[in-house]
PDB file of C-alpha atoms in Angstrom:
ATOM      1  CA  UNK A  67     -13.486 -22.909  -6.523  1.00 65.00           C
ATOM      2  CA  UNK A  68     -15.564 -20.015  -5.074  1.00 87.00           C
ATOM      3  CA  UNK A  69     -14.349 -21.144  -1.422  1.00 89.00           C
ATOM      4  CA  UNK A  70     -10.839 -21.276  -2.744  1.00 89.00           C
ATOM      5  CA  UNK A  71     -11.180 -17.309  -4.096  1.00 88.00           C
ATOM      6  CA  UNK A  72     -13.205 -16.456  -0.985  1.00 90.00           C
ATOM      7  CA  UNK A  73     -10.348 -17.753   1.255  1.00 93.00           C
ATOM      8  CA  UNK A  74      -7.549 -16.094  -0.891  1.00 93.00           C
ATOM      9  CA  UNK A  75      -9.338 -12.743  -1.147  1.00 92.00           C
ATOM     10  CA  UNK A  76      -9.592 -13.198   2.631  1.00 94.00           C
ATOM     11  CA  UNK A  77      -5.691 -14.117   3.380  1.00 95.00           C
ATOM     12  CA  UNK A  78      -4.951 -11.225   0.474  1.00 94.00           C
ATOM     13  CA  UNK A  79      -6.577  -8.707   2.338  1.00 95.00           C
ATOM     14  CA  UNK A  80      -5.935  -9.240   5.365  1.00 95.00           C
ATOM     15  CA  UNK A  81      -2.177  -9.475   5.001  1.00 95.00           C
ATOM     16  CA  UNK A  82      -2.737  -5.759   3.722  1.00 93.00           C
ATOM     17  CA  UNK A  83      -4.288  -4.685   6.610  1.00 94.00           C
ATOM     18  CA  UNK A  84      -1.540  -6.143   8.275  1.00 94.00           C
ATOM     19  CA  UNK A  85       1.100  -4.137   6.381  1.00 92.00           C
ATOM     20  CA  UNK A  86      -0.799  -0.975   6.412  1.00 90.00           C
ATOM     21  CA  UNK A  87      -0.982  -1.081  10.074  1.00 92.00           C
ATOM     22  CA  UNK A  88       2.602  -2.084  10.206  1.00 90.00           C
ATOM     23  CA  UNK A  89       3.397   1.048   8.341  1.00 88.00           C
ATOM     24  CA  UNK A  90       1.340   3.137  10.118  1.00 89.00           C
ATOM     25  CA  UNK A  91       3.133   1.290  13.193  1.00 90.00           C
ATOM     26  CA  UNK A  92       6.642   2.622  11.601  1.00 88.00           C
ATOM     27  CA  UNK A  93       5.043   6.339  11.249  1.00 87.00           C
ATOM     28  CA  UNK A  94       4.410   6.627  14.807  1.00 90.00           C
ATOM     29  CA  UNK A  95       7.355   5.035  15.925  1.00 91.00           C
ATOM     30  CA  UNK A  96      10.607   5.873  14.006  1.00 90.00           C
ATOM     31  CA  UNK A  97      12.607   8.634  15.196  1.00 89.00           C
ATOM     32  CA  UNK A  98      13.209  11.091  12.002  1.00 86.00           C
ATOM     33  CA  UNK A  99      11.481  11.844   9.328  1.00 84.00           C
ATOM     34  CA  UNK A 100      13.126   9.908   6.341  1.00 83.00           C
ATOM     35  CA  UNK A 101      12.847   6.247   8.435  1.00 85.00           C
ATOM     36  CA  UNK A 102       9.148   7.210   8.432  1.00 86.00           C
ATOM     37  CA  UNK A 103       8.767   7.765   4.629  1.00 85.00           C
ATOM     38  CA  UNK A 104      10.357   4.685   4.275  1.00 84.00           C
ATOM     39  CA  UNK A 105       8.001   2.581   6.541  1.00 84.00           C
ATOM     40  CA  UNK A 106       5.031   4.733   5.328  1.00 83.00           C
ATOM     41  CA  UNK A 107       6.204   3.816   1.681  1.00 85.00           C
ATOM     42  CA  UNK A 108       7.175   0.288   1.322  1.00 85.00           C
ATOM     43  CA  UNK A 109       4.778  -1.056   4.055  1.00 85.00           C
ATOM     44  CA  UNK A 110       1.575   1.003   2.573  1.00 84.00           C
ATOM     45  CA  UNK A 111       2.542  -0.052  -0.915  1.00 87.00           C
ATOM     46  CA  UNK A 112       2.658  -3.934  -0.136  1.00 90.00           C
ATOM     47  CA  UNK A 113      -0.372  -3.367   1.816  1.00 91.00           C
ATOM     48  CA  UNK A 114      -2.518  -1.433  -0.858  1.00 91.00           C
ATOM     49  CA  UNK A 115      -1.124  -4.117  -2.997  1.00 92.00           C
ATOM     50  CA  UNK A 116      -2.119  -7.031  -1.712  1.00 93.00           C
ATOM     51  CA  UNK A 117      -5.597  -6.074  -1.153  1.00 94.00           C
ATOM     52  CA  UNK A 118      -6.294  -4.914  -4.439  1.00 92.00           C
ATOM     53  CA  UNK A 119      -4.706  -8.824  -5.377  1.00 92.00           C
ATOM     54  CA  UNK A 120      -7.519 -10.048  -2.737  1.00 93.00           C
ATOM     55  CA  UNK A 121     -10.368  -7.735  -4.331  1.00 91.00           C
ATOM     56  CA  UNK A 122      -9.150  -8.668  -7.681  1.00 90.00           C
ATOM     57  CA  UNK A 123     -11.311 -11.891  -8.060  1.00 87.00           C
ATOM     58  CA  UNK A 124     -14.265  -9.920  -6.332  1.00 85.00           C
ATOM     59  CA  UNK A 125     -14.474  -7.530  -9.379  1.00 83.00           C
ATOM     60  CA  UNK A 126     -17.079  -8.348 -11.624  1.00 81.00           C
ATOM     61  CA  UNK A 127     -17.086  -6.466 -14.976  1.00 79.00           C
ATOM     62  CA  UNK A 128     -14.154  -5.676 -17.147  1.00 78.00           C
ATOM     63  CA  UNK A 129     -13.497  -2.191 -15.666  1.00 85.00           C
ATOM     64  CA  UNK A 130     -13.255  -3.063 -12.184  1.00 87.00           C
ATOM     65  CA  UNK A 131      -9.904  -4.987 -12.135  1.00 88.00           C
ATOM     66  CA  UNK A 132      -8.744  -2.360 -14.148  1.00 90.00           C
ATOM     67  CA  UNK A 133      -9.891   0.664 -12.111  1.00 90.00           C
ATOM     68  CA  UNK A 134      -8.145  -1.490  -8.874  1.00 90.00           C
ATOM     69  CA  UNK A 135      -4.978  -1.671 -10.820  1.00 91.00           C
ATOM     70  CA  UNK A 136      -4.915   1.958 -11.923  1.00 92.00           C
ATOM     71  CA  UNK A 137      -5.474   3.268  -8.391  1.00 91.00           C
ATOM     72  CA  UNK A 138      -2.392   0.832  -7.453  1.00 91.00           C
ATOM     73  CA  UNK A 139      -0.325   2.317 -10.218  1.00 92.00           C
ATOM     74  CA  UNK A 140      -1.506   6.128  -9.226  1.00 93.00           C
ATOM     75  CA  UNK A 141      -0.306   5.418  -5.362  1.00 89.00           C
ATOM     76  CA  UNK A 142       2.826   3.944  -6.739  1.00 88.00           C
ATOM     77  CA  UNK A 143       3.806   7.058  -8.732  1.00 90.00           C
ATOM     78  CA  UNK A 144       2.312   9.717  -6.720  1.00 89.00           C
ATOM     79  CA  UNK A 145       4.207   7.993  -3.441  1.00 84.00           C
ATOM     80  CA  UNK A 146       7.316   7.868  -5.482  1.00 82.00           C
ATOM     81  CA  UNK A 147       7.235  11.378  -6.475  1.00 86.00           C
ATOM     82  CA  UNK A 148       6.044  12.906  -3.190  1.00 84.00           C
ATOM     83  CA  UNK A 149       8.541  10.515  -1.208  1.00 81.00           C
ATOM     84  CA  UNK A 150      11.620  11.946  -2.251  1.00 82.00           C
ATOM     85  CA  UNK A 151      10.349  15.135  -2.107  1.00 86.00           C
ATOM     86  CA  UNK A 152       9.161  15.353   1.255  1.00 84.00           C
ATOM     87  CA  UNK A 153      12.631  13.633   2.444  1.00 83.00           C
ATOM     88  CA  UNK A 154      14.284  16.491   0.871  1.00 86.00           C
ATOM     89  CA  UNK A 155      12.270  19.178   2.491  1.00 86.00           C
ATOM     90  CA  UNK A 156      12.451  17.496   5.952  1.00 82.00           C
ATOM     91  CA  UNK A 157      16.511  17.268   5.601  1.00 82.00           C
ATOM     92  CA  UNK A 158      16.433  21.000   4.692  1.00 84.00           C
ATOM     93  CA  UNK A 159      14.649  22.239   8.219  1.00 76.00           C
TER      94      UNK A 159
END
């Protein structure tokens, strides 16, 4: 069983890293500014999501999954309030 975790915190994780690099891959890349908030968003979101689902099952007290899924839910709001702000300011300049 403790291989089983290992290897799914491993594929979890890295997966993220994947998407966070494919976001970061968007940032750099896209032309204007609101196709970047939208690769910086959904690809950093999936990311930060699947490794907190990898480090899940490495968190040992009672807290620790739930600190790991508050600082998912904080990224998700703050990210969906700054998003559409920030598009709005870029389409003004």
């Amino acid at each position: 069983m403790t291989l089983a975790l290992d290897a799914f915190s491993l594929v979890a994780i890295l997966l993220g890293l994947v998407f966070f690099a494919a976001g970061t891959a968007g940032l750099l890349r896209f032309p204007d500014a609101s196709s970047r908030l939208h690769a910086l968003t959904k690809a950093d979101h999936l990311g930060l999501g699947l490794i907190v689902l990898g480090l899940l099952p490495r968190a040992e007290a009672v807290g620790g999954p739930a600190r790991l899924i508050a600082v998912w839910l904080l990224v998700l709001v703050s990210s969906a309030a700054a998003g559409p702000l920030l598009a709005r300011l870029a389409r003004r300049q």
